Short mmCIF file of C-alpha atoms in Angstrom, two decimals:
data_model
loop_
_atom_site.label_atom_id
_atom_site.label_comp_id
_atom_site.label_asym_id
_atom_site.label_seq_id
_atom_site.Cartn_x
_atom_site.Cartn_y
_atom_site.Cartn_z
CA MET A 1 -19.89 18.51 6.42
CA ARG A 2 -23.44 17.97 5.21
CA ARG A 3 -22.48 18.51 1.64
CA LEU A 4 -19.51 15.67 2.12
CA ILE A 5 -21.95 13.33 3.70
CA GLN A 6 -24.61 13.59 0.88
CA ARG A 7 -22.23 13.40 -1.77
CA ARG A 8 -20.83 10.01 -0.34
CA ILE A 9 -24.16 8.83 0.19
CA PHE A 10 -25.24 9.75 -3.32
CA VAL A 11 -22.34 7.94 -4.95
CA GLY A 12 -23.25 4.87 -2.81
CA LEU A 13 -26.62 4.96 -3.99
CA LEU A 14 -25.62 5.05 -7.52
CA ILE A 15 -23.40 2.01 -7.16
CA VAL A 16 -26.03 0.20 -5.32
CA LEU A 17 -28.45 0.97 -8.21
CA GLN A 18 -26.12 -0.37 -10.76
CA LEU A 19 -25.62 -3.71 -8.87
CA VAL A 20 -29.36 -3.93 -8.42
CA PHE A 21 -30.24 -3.19 -12.29
CA LEU A 22 -27.49 -5.72 -13.40
CA LEU A 23 -28.88 -8.24 -11.13
CA TYR A 24 -32.33 -7.83 -12.07
CA THR A 25 -31.63 -7.76 -15.84
CA VAL A 26 -29.76 -11.10 -15.80
CA LEU A 27 -32.23 -12.86 -13.65
CA SER A 28 -35.26 -11.37 -15.00
CA THR A 29 -34.18 -11.90 -18.74
CA SER A 30 -32.71 -15.51 -18.21
CA GLY A 31 -35.88 -16.47 -16.10
CA ARG A 32 -37.90 -15.80 -19.41
CA TYR A 33 -35.77 -17.26 -22.12
CA ARG A 34 -34.19 -20.46 -21.57
CA ILE A 35 -31.79 -19.71 -24.45
CA ILE A 36 -30.46 -16.60 -22.92
CA ASN A 37 -30.05 -18.79 -19.67
CA TRP A 38 -27.84 -21.06 -21.50
CA PHE A 39 -25.86 -18.29 -23.28
CA LEU A 40 -25.03 -16.60 -19.73
CA SER A 41 -24.12 -20.10 -18.35
CA ALA A 42 -21.82 -20.85 -21.50
CA ILE A 43 -20.09 -17.33 -20.89
CA SER A 44 -19.63 -18.10 -17.31
CA LEU A 45 -17.83 -21.68 -18.35
CA GLY A 46 -15.86 -19.97 -20.70
CA VAL A 47 -14.83 -17.39 -18.58
CA ALA A 48 -13.94 -20.00 -15.84
CA LEU A 49 -11.67 -21.65 -18.37
CA TYR A 50 -10.03 -18.42 -19.32
CA ILE A 51 -9.43 -17.57 -15.68
CA ILE A 52 -7.90 -21.01 -15.07
CA SER A 53 -5.49 -20.31 -17.92
CA ARG A 54 -4.40 -16.98 -16.70
CA ARG A 55 -0.89 -16.56 -15.06
CA GLU A 56 -1.99 -14.83 -11.78
CA LYS A 57 -2.37 -15.38 -8.14
CA ALA A 58 -4.04 -18.81 -7.69
CA ALA A 59 -5.83 -17.17 -4.91
CA TYR A 60 -7.50 -14.61 -7.16
CA ARG A 61 -8.35 -17.46 -9.58
CA MET A 62 -10.02 -19.39 -6.90
CA THR A 63 -12.01 -16.27 -5.76
CA TRP A 64 -13.49 -15.86 -9.34
CA ILE A 65 -13.98 -19.31 -9.92
CA PHE A 66 -15.89 -19.62 -6.76
CA GLN A 67 -18.14 -16.79 -7.61
CA ILE A 68 -18.80 -18.20 -11.13
CA LEU A 69 -19.86 -21.63 -9.42
CA VAL A 70 -22.09 -19.89 -6.69
CA PHE A 71 -23.73 -17.78 -9.32
CA PRO A 72 -23.31 -19.47 -12.58
CA LEU A 73 -25.43 -16.95 -14.64
CA PHE A 74 -24.33 -13.53 -13.95
CA GLY A 75 -20.66 -14.64 -12.52
CA GLY A 76 -19.06 -14.81 -15.80
CA LEU A 77 -20.83 -11.60 -16.96
CA PHE A 78 -19.79 -9.63 -13.82
CA TYR A 79 -16.27 -10.77 -14.54
CA LEU A 80 -16.06 -9.39 -17.87
CA LEU A 81 -17.81 -6.30 -16.83
CA PHE A 82 -15.27 -5.79 -14.23
CA ARG A 83 -11.93 -6.79 -15.78
CA PHE A 84 -12.37 -5.60 -19.44
CA GLN A 85 -12.88 -1.90 -19.41
CA SER A 86 -11.27 0.80 -21.87
CA SER A 87 -10.70 3.12 -18.82
CA THR A 88 -8.59 0.58 -17.20
CA ARG A 89 -6.63 0.15 -20.34
CA ARG A 90 -6.22 3.79 -20.97
CA PHE A 91 -5.11 4.24 -17.26
CA ARG A 92 -2.39 1.32 -17.84
CA LYS A 93 -1.10 2.94 -21.04
CA GLY A 94 -1.14 6.47 -19.59
CA LEU A 95 1.08 5.38 -16.66
CA ALA A 96 3.36 3.21 -18.82
CA ARG A 97 4.17 6.42 -21.04
CA VAL A 98 4.89 8.42 -18.11
CA SER A 99 7.16 5.83 -16.43
CA LYS A 100 9.11 5.50 -19.59
CA ARG A 101 9.79 9.16 -19.60
CA VAL A 102 11.16 9.40 -16.02
CA LYS A 103 13.05 6.16 -16.08
CA PRO A 104 16.29 8.00 -17.12
CA LEU A 105 15.90 10.39 -14.05
CA ARG A 106 16.96 7.45 -11.83
CA GLN A 107 20.66 7.13 -12.26
CA LYS A 108 22.18 3.53 -11.97
CA SER A 109 25.45 3.26 -9.78
CA GLU A 110 26.64 -0.34 -10.56
CA ASP A 111 29.51 0.58 -8.25
CA SER A 112 27.23 0.50 -5.38
CA LEU A 113 25.87 -2.83 -5.68
CA PRO A 114 29.21 -4.49 -4.59
CA LYS A 115 28.85 -2.78 -1.41
CA VAL A 116 25.79 -4.26 -0.55
CA PRO A 117 25.87 -7.21 1.92
CA GLU A 118 26.58 -10.43 -0.18
CA ARG A 119 23.30 -12.31 0.30
CA TYR A 120 21.14 -9.21 -0.28
CA GLN A 121 22.84 -8.51 -3.40
CA PRO A 122 20.09 -10.41 -5.48
CA LEU A 123 17.57 -8.21 -3.97
CA ALA A 124 19.54 -5.06 -4.86
CA ARG A 125 20.40 -6.33 -8.22
CA TYR A 126 16.42 -7.16 -8.95
CA LEU A 127 15.40 -3.79 -7.63
CA GLN A 128 17.77 -1.87 -9.62
CA ASN A 129 17.87 -4.12 -12.85
CA TYR A 130 14.26 -5.05 -13.23
CA ALA A 131 12.46 -2.41 -10.91
CA ASP A 132 14.51 0.45 -11.97
CA PHE A 133 15.40 1.43 -8.39
CA PRO A 134 19.10 1.81 -7.82
CA VAL A 135 21.27 1.65 -4.60
CA TYR A 136 22.50 5.00 -3.32
CA GLU A 137 25.35 5.45 -1.13
CA GLY A 138 26.55 8.61 1.16
CA ASN A 139 23.07 9.06 2.82
CA ARG A 140 21.87 9.16 6.60
CA THR A 141 18.48 7.76 7.64
CA ARG A 142 16.44 7.92 10.62
CA TYR A 143 13.90 5.49 12.13
CA LEU A 144 10.69 7.45 13.26
CA THR A 145 8.42 5.91 15.97
CA PRO A 146 5.83 6.36 16.93
CA GLY A 147 3.72 8.90 14.75
CA GLU A 148 4.60 11.71 16.93
CA GLU A 149 8.15 11.54 16.05
CA MET A 150 7.62 11.56 12.51
CA TRP A 151 5.16 14.50 12.64
CA HIS A 152 7.90 16.75 14.52
CA CYS A 153 10.28 15.57 12.09
CA LEU A 154 8.19 16.32 9.28
CA LEU A 155 7.46 19.88 10.30
CA GLU A 156 11.08 20.24 10.76
CA GLN A 157 12.16 19.16 7.48
CA LEU A 158 9.18 21.50 5.95
CA GLN A 159 10.57 24.37 7.63
CA LYS A 160 14.10 23.85 5.80
CA ALA A 161 12.29 23.68 2.46
CA GLU A 162 13.86 26.42 -0.14
CA ARG A 163 12.89 25.07 -3.63
CA TYR A 164 9.80 22.81 -3.36
CA ILE A 165 7.73 20.37 -1.32
CA PHE A 166 6.00 17.37 -2.55
CA LEU A 167 3.53 15.56 -0.50
CA GLU A 168 1.73 12.39 -1.45
CA TYR A 169 -0.43 10.52 1.03
CA PHE A 170 -3.39 8.32 1.02
CA ILE A 171 -5.34 9.87 3.87
CA LEU A 172 -5.63 13.42 4.83
CA ALA A 173 -7.83 14.84 7.36
CA GLU A 174 -8.50 18.07 9.09
CA GLY A 175 -7.28 18.43 12.60
CA GLU A 176 -4.13 19.01 14.50
CA MET A 177 -1.52 17.34 12.29
CA TRP A 178 -2.85 18.65 9.14
CA ASP A 179 -3.43 22.03 10.30
CA SER A 180 0.26 22.23 11.59
CA VAL A 181 1.65 20.92 8.06
CA LEU A 182 -0.87 23.18 6.08
CA GLY A 183 0.46 26.41 8.08
CA ILE A 184 3.91 25.83 6.97
CA LEU A 185 2.90 25.05 3.46
CA LYS A 186 1.03 28.23 3.02
CA LYS A 187 3.93 30.05 4.69
CA LYS A 188 6.43 28.46 2.11
CA ALA A 189 4.06 28.79 -0.93
CA ALA A 190 3.98 32.65 -0.01
CA GLN A 191 7.63 32.80 0.13
CA GLY A 192 7.87 31.19 -3.49
CA VAL A 193 8.40 27.47 -2.62
CA GLU A 194 6.63 25.39 -5.06
CA VAL A 195 4.25 23.19 -3.19
CA ARG A 196 2.44 20.07 -4.52
CA LEU A 197 0.20 17.70 -2.81
CA ILE A 198 -1.28 14.53 -4.11
CA TYR A 199 -3.92 12.58 -2.10
CA ASP A 200 -5.84 9.74 -2.74
CA ASP A 201 -9.62 10.27 -3.33
CA LEU A 202 -11.26 7.03 -1.77
CA GLY A 203 -8.61 7.59 0.94
CA CYS A 204 -10.28 10.86 1.86
CA PHE A 205 -13.83 10.00 0.56
CA LEU A 206 -15.33 10.50 4.02
CA LEU A 207 -12.89 13.12 4.98
CA LEU A 208 -12.66 16.16 2.70
CA PRO A 209 -15.17 18.10 0.42
CA GLN A 210 -15.07 17.63 -2.95
CA ASN A 211 -13.62 21.09 -3.81
CA TYR A 212 -10.74 20.86 -1.47
CA PRO A 213 -8.34 21.15 -4.19
CA GLU A 214 -9.57 24.52 -5.28
CA THR A 215 -9.31 25.46 -1.72
CA LEU A 216 -5.54 24.66 -1.52
CA GLU A 217 -5.15 26.08 -4.77
CA LYS A 218 -6.20 29.32 -3.43
CA MET A 219 -3.52 29.12 -0.77
CA GLY A 220 -0.95 28.58 -3.57
CA ILE A 221 -0.53 25.00 -2.81
CA HIS A 222 -1.02 22.95 -6.25
CA CYS A 223 -3.28 19.84 -5.73
CA CYS A 224 -4.06 16.49 -7.33
CA VAL A 225 -6.59 14.05 -6.43
CA PHE A 226 -5.49 10.64 -7.46
CA ASN A 227 -8.00 8.34 -9.21
CA PRO A 228 -11.15 10.59 -8.46
CA PHE A 229 -14.00 8.04 -7.26
CA ARG A 230 -16.78 7.75 -9.45
CA PRO A 231 -20.14 6.05 -8.95
CA ILE A 232 -19.52 3.45 -11.76
CA LEU A 233 -18.67 -0.36 -11.15
CA SER A 234 -14.93 -0.22 -12.54
CA ALA A 235 -12.14 -2.24 -11.61
CA LEU A 236 -10.01 0.83 -11.63
CA GLN A 237 -11.40 2.08 -8.44
CA ASN A 238 -9.45 -0.71 -6.79
CA ASN A 239 -6.22 0.67 -7.80
CA ARG A 240 -5.46 3.24 -4.92
CA ASP A 241 -2.39 5.56 -4.33
CA HIS A 242 -1.54 4.10 -0.60
CA ARG A 243 2.03 5.74 -0.75
CA LYS A 244 3.04 8.12 1.79
CA ILE A 245 5.81 10.31 0.69
CA ALA A 246 7.01 13.79 1.83
CA VAL A 247 9.92 15.15 -0.27
CA ILE A 248 11.83 18.44 0.53
CA ASP A 249 14.12 19.95 -2.34
CA GLY A 250 15.04 16.50 -3.22
CA LYS A 251 17.33 16.38 -0.38
CA ALA A 252 15.31 14.84 2.43
CA ALA A 253 12.36 12.52 2.19
CA ILE A 254 10.08 10.63 4.74
CA THR A 255 8.08 7.43 3.92
CA GLY A 256 6.28 4.81 6.10
CA GLY A 257 2.87 3.94 7.27
CA ILE A 258 1.80 7.26 8.81
CA ASN A 259 -0.74 9.51 7.06
CA LEU A 260 -1.77 13.01 7.70
CA ALA A 261 -4.49 12.47 10.32
CA ASP A 262 -4.73 12.92 14.32
CA GLU A 263 -5.12 9.26 14.91
CA TYR A 264 -1.63 8.57 13.57
CA ILE A 265 0.13 11.00 16.34
CA ASN A 266 -2.24 9.76 18.95
CA ALA A 267 -3.99 13.22 18.98
CA PHE A 268 -7.30 11.21 18.46
CA ASP A 269 -8.01 7.97 20.35
CA LYS A 270 -9.46 5.83 17.32
CA TYR A 271 -8.31 2.31 18.45
CA GLY A 272 -6.21 2.72 21.46
CA HIS A 273 -2.53 3.63 21.16
CA TRP A 274 -1.74 3.87 17.35
CA LYS A 275 2.02 2.18 16.76
CA ASP A 276 3.25 3.44 13.78
CA ALA A 277 6.97 3.73 11.90
CA ALA A 278 8.42 5.80 9.10
CA ILE A 279 11.80 6.80 8.20
CA LEU A 280 13.93 9.72 7.27
CA VAL A 281 16.02 9.53 4.22
CA GLU A 282 18.64 12.66 3.79
CA GLY A 283 21.13 12.15 0.73
CA GLU A 284 21.00 11.11 -2.83
CA ALA A 285 18.44 8.53 -2.16
CA ALA A 286 15.82 11.31 -1.37
CA TRP A 287 15.92 12.04 -5.21
CA SER A 288 14.65 8.60 -6.24
CA MET A 289 11.65 9.34 -3.86
CA ALA A 290 11.19 12.79 -5.60
CA VAL A 291 10.96 11.11 -8.93
CA MET A 292 8.26 8.61 -7.58
CA PHE A 293 6.26 11.46 -6.71
CA LEU A 294 6.82 13.34 -10.16
CA GLU A 295 5.95 10.36 -12.10
CA MET A 296 2.53 10.28 -10.32
CA TRP A 297 2.22 14.13 -10.47
CA SER A 298 2.76 13.91 -14.43
CA PHE A 299 0.28 11.13 -14.72
CA CYS A 300 -2.53 12.81 -12.73
CA ARG A 301 -1.72 16.20 -14.29
CA LYS A 302 -0.82 14.82 -17.71
CA THR A 303 2.01 17.11 -18.08
CA THR A 304 5.40 16.91 -20.00
CA GLU A 305 7.32 19.48 -17.87
CA ASP A 306 11.21 19.33 -17.51
CA LEU A 307 11.75 17.21 -14.55
CA GLU A 308 15.38 17.62 -14.60
CA ARG A 309 15.00 21.06 -12.87
CA PHE A 310 13.96 19.40 -9.51
CA ARG A 311 17.24 17.46 -9.37
CA PRO A 312 19.31 18.66 -6.61
CA ILE A 313 23.06 19.14 -6.48
CA PRO A 314 24.29 15.58 -5.20
CA GLU A 315 25.61 15.83 -1.83
CA ARG A 316 27.17 13.42 0.60
CA VAL A 317 25.64 13.46 4.03
CA GLY A 318 26.57 9.99 5.32
CA ASP A 319 28.03 6.68 4.43
CA GLU A 320 24.47 4.58 4.30
CA LEU A 321 23.37 2.37 1.76
CA ILE A 322 19.85 3.12 0.57
CA GLN A 323 17.42 1.85 -1.84
CA PRO A 324 13.96 3.34 -2.12
CA TYR A 325 11.64 1.52 -4.04
CA ALA A 326 7.95 1.68 -5.25
CA ASP A 327 5.31 -0.55 -6.43
CA SER A 328 2.77 -0.24 -9.12
CA PRO A 329 -0.34 -2.48 -9.78
CA LEU A 330 -0.38 -1.86 -13.44
CA ASP A 331 2.96 -3.42 -14.37
CA SER A 332 4.11 -6.95 -14.29
CA GLU A 333 6.29 -6.64 -11.27
CA ASN A 334 5.05 -7.33 -7.80
CA VAL A 335 7.87 -5.29 -6.46
CA GLY A 336 6.58 -5.05 -2.70
CA GLU A 337 5.85 -8.88 -2.55
CA HIS A 338 9.34 -9.60 -4.14
CA VAL A 339 11.04 -7.43 -1.49
CA TYR A 340 9.44 -9.22 1.48
CA LEU A 341 10.34 -12.75 -0.31
CA HIS A 342 13.75 -11.93 -0.81
CA ILE A 343 14.31 -10.88 2.89
CA ILE A 344 12.25 -13.95 4.13
CA ASN A 345 14.22 -16.40 1.93
CA SER A 346 17.73 -14.89 2.89
CA ALA A 347 17.12 -14.71 6.61
CA LYS A 348 19.54 -17.02 8.63
CA ASP A 349 19.25 -15.87 12.32
CA TYR A 350 16.16 -13.86 12.71
CA LEU A 351 13.35 -12.28 10.85
CA TYR A 352 11.14 -9.82 12.79
CA ILE A 353 7.70 -8.34 10.80
CA ASN A 354 5.12 -5.71 11.88
CA SER A 355 2.13 -5.78 9.70
CA PRO A 356 -1.52 -4.57 10.71
CA TYR A 357 -3.03 -7.08 8.32
CA LEU A 358 -1.99 -10.60 7.79
CA ILE A 359 -3.87 -11.98 4.53
CA VAL A 360 -1.21 -13.37 2.14
CA ASP A 361 -1.03 -16.39 -0.52
CA ASP A 362 0.22 -19.74 -0.17
CA SER A 363 3.79 -18.87 -1.30
CA MET A 364 3.94 -16.09 1.49
CA VAL A 365 2.84 -18.63 4.01
CA SER A 366 5.07 -21.49 2.66
CA ALA A 367 8.22 -19.28 2.78
CA LEU A 368 7.68 -18.02 6.42
CA ILE A 369 6.94 -21.42 7.61
CA LEU A 370 10.14 -22.79 5.66
CA ALA A 371 12.37 -19.96 7.28
CA ALA A 372 11.08 -21.16 10.94
CA LYS A 373 11.63 -24.61 10.12
CA SER A 374 15.27 -24.02 8.94
CA GLY A 375 15.96 -22.60 12.39
CA VAL A 376 15.26 -18.91 11.73
CA ASP A 377 13.61 -16.86 14.57
CA VAL A 378 10.62 -15.75 12.72
CA ARG A 379 7.96 -13.52 14.42
CA ILE A 380 5.17 -11.56 13.22
CA VAL A 381 3.20 -8.66 15.23
CA THR A 382 -0.07 -7.65 14.38
CA PRO A 383 -2.90 -5.53 16.16
CA HIS A 384 -5.21 -6.78 18.76
CA ARG A 385 -7.43 -4.20 18.37
CA TRP A 386 -8.71 -4.13 14.77
CA ASP A 387 -9.92 -1.42 12.29
CA LYS A 388 -11.87 -3.87 10.05
CA ARG A 389 -13.68 -6.59 11.85
CA LEU A 390 -13.62 -9.06 8.91
CA VAL A 391 -10.14 -8.22 8.16
CA HIS A 392 -9.00 -8.92 11.57
CA ILE A 393 -10.97 -12.49 11.51
CA THR A 394 -9.23 -13.33 8.35
CA THR A 395 -5.71 -12.51 9.70
CA ARG A 396 -6.54 -14.50 12.71
CA SER A 397 -7.23 -17.46 10.38
CA TYR A 398 -3.65 -17.62 9.48
CA TYR A 399 -2.34 -17.96 13.06
CA ARG A 400 -2.99 -22.05 13.42
CA GLU A 401 -0.84 -22.74 10.17
CA LEU A 402 1.96 -20.27 11.04
CA VAL A 403 2.06 -21.06 14.61
CA LYS A 404 2.08 -24.99 13.82
CA GLY A 405 4.92 -24.27 11.32
CA GLY A 406 7.15 -22.70 14.11
CA VAL A 407 6.31 -19.07 13.26
CA ARG A 408 5.90 -17.00 16.30
CA VAL A 409 2.74 -14.75 16.23
CA TYR A 410 1.91 -11.65 18.62
CA GLU A 411 -0.77 -9.18 18.91
CA TYR A 412 -0.20 -5.71 20.04
CA SER A 413 -2.46 -5.59 23.14
CA LYS A 414 -1.85 -1.95 23.74
CA GLY A 415 -3.85 -0.58 20.57
CA PHE A 416 -3.67 -0.67 17.16
CA LEU A 417 -0.43 -1.52 15.28
CA HIS A 418 -0.20 -0.01 11.85
CA SER A 419 3.92 -0.31 11.25
CA LYS A 420 5.07 -2.16 8.00
CA THR A 421 8.54 -3.26 8.77
CA PHE A 422 10.77 -6.00 8.19
CA VAL A 423 14.30 -6.64 9.92
CA SER A 424 16.59 -9.55 9.61
CA ASP A 425 20.07 -10.63 10.99
CA ASP A 426 21.37 -7.09 11.81
CA ALA A 427 21.91 -6.64 8.08
CA ILE A 428 18.76 -5.55 6.43
CA ALA A 429 15.56 -3.67 7.28
CA THR A 430 12.58 -2.21 5.18
CA VAL A 431 10.23 0.46 6.16
CA GLY A 432 7.24 1.31 4.04
CA THR A 433 3.46 1.49 2.99
CA THR A 434 3.09 -2.05 1.88
CA ASN A 435 0.64 -4.09 4.30
CA MET A 436 0.82 -7.98 3.97
CA ASP A 437 -2.62 -8.37 2.30
CA PHE A 438 -3.63 -8.90 -1.09
CA ARG A 439 -4.99 -5.02 -1.85
CA SER A 440 -1.88 -3.63 -0.82
CA LEU A 441 0.66 -6.29 -2.28
CA TYR A 442 -1.33 -6.45 -5.65
CA LEU A 443 -3.89 -3.59 -6.15
CA HIS A 444 -2.20 -0.48 -4.72
CA PHE A 445 0.55 1.78 -5.44
CA GLU A 446 3.06 1.64 -2.73
CA CYS A 447 6.66 2.68 -1.72
CA GLY A 448 9.26 1.74 0.77
CA VAL A 449 13.06 1.98 1.58
CA CYS A 450 15.67 -0.96 2.08
CA VAL A 451 18.50 -0.01 4.27
CA TYR A 452 21.65 -2.48 4.41
CA ASP A 453 24.00 -2.58 7.22
CA THR A 454 22.90 0.90 8.79
CA PRO A 455 22.52 1.86 12.41
CA THR A 456 18.57 2.09 11.22
CA VAL A 457 18.64 -1.68 11.16
CA ALA A 458 19.69 -1.62 14.83
CA ALA A 459 16.91 0.94 15.40
CA VAL A 460 14.11 -1.33 13.80
CA LYS A 461 15.28 -4.20 15.68
CA GLU A 462 15.28 -2.33 19.03
CA ASP A 463 11.87 -1.09 18.50
CA TYR A 464 10.65 -4.32 17.67
CA LEU A 465 11.80 -6.03 20.89
CA LYS A 466 10.67 -3.07 22.78
CA THR A 467 7.03 -3.54 21.37
CA LEU A 468 7.05 -7.09 22.14
CA GLU A 469 6.88 -5.84 25.56
CA ASN A 470 3.38 -4.94 25.25
CA CYS A 471 2.07 -7.83 22.98
CA GLN A 472 0.58 -11.27 23.86
CA GLU A 473 1.88 -14.23 22.03
CA MET A 474 -0.60 -16.32 20.16
CA THR A 475 0.02 -19.73 21.52
CA PRO A 476 -1.49 -22.99 20.10
CA GLU A 477 -4.00 -22.85 22.62
CA LEU A 478 -5.09 -19.64 21.83
CA CYS A 479 -5.14 -20.09 18.31
CA GLN A 480 -7.97 -22.59 18.72
CA CYS A 481 -11.48 -21.99 18.15
CA GLY A 482 -14.85 -23.68 17.63
CA ARG A 483 -15.97 -25.21 14.50
CA LEU A 484 -18.44 -22.64 13.30
CA THR A 485 -15.78 -19.77 13.63
CA ARG A 486 -13.29 -21.68 11.78
CA LEU A 487 -15.67 -22.51 9.11
CA PHE A 488 -16.45 -18.80 8.89
CA GLN A 489 -12.76 -18.13 8.78
CA ASP A 490 -12.15 -20.61 6.10
CA ILE A 491 -15.09 -18.82 3.95
CA LEU A 492 -13.64 -15.64 4.40
CA ARG A 493 -10.44 -16.79 3.19
CA LEU A 494 -11.83 -17.57 0.13
CA PHE A 495 -12.51 -13.79 -0.31
CA ALA A 496 -9.37 -12.84 1.13
CA PRO A 497 -8.21 -11.30 -2.25
CA LEU A 498 -11.12 -8.84 -2.16
CA MET A 499 -10.28 -7.51 1.55
#
């Protein structure tokens, strides 16, 4: 623990020193030489014009322009330093090469598309034709909530492994949950089952020692650390692996909001009762999630192994239509956002949403309000107890506008709600890892599962309505706040893309 803390402090100090050195160099130099001052101002002006011309989210452009206005000397310089880095380009190109190689592993089944409810076929076609995530039939799913249920299901599935176990998680922390999982992984590895684990370095920055992969390798568990955190100012550090995936033999898979740490199963009281959700997928659709893992593994390890050897024999275990999907911040498709917008725009009767954060751009806000004004019963549940104070204050800044537009907003008063679910019209639901915030929608690697006309849709709805019993509705009166608080919220909204 001492070494863990010392390393984190050392990394933090190095980053702070880089920032101080950059600021000192710019300010001291520009103070002595007027021509350098003009030069830096010209760079900021040029960068500002470049940002305005870019086809990206208006909120991101506004954030950078605001920073350049406030810091006209080094605002543009910092943008150039932050955005144009060879390491980021190499990262993007490397992932693109791997994605191209694994693309054929996802077999497209055009025959499954017509079986999707008609109004959701545009979403299914988008995910299949542009994001390369096909619809699979002959599956079975089970909605898992809270985290304790997912934990027991995970242990049960791990015990069944005969060929391989793939685990990919944002957070991994030693404790009751991880210890129980690790015990099975060691046993399975000793039996000849291939066990692979990916965890995000920043997600585990304060939780695991630097040499933890070596510790796991000695147990027979192959381990990769995604995007190791380095004390260098880099845009690359924004791109984190926020996925939660467990795949067993390519026949069963689990995803959702639940990491492998004790607070997720309420073995540790961190913010009151932890309300979370996941989904178990059994059948051919589980292979799609295995491919997601193998793509990330190949990228991290830089391997070109034969991935077809992991494909299981197709087996029909049910009659459910399932469409797993993943999202990468390094391509041109905001898959998670598009899934959410499709569901919002297709809703006719009701739309129920769970999200721990609510920090979205104007297009998402407009879509939610338009649905509510069109007669759809739109409800959103966020947590009352927060894990990040400024993020929670920013989330609350959206309440006034949404409630005024007819959206019903609730806060989960029993503790912390971490579920990421959409359910609509008894016909579609999605359970996954994508929060309704800028970081999750545009900067992180995420994943989820769309289910069409299945019993799981009803289960997600039933759980949502049950959750409302432990929620407080945010009425127009409760959304009111003082002028200073409102001003502070408006300022935070300017930096929402950075949260």
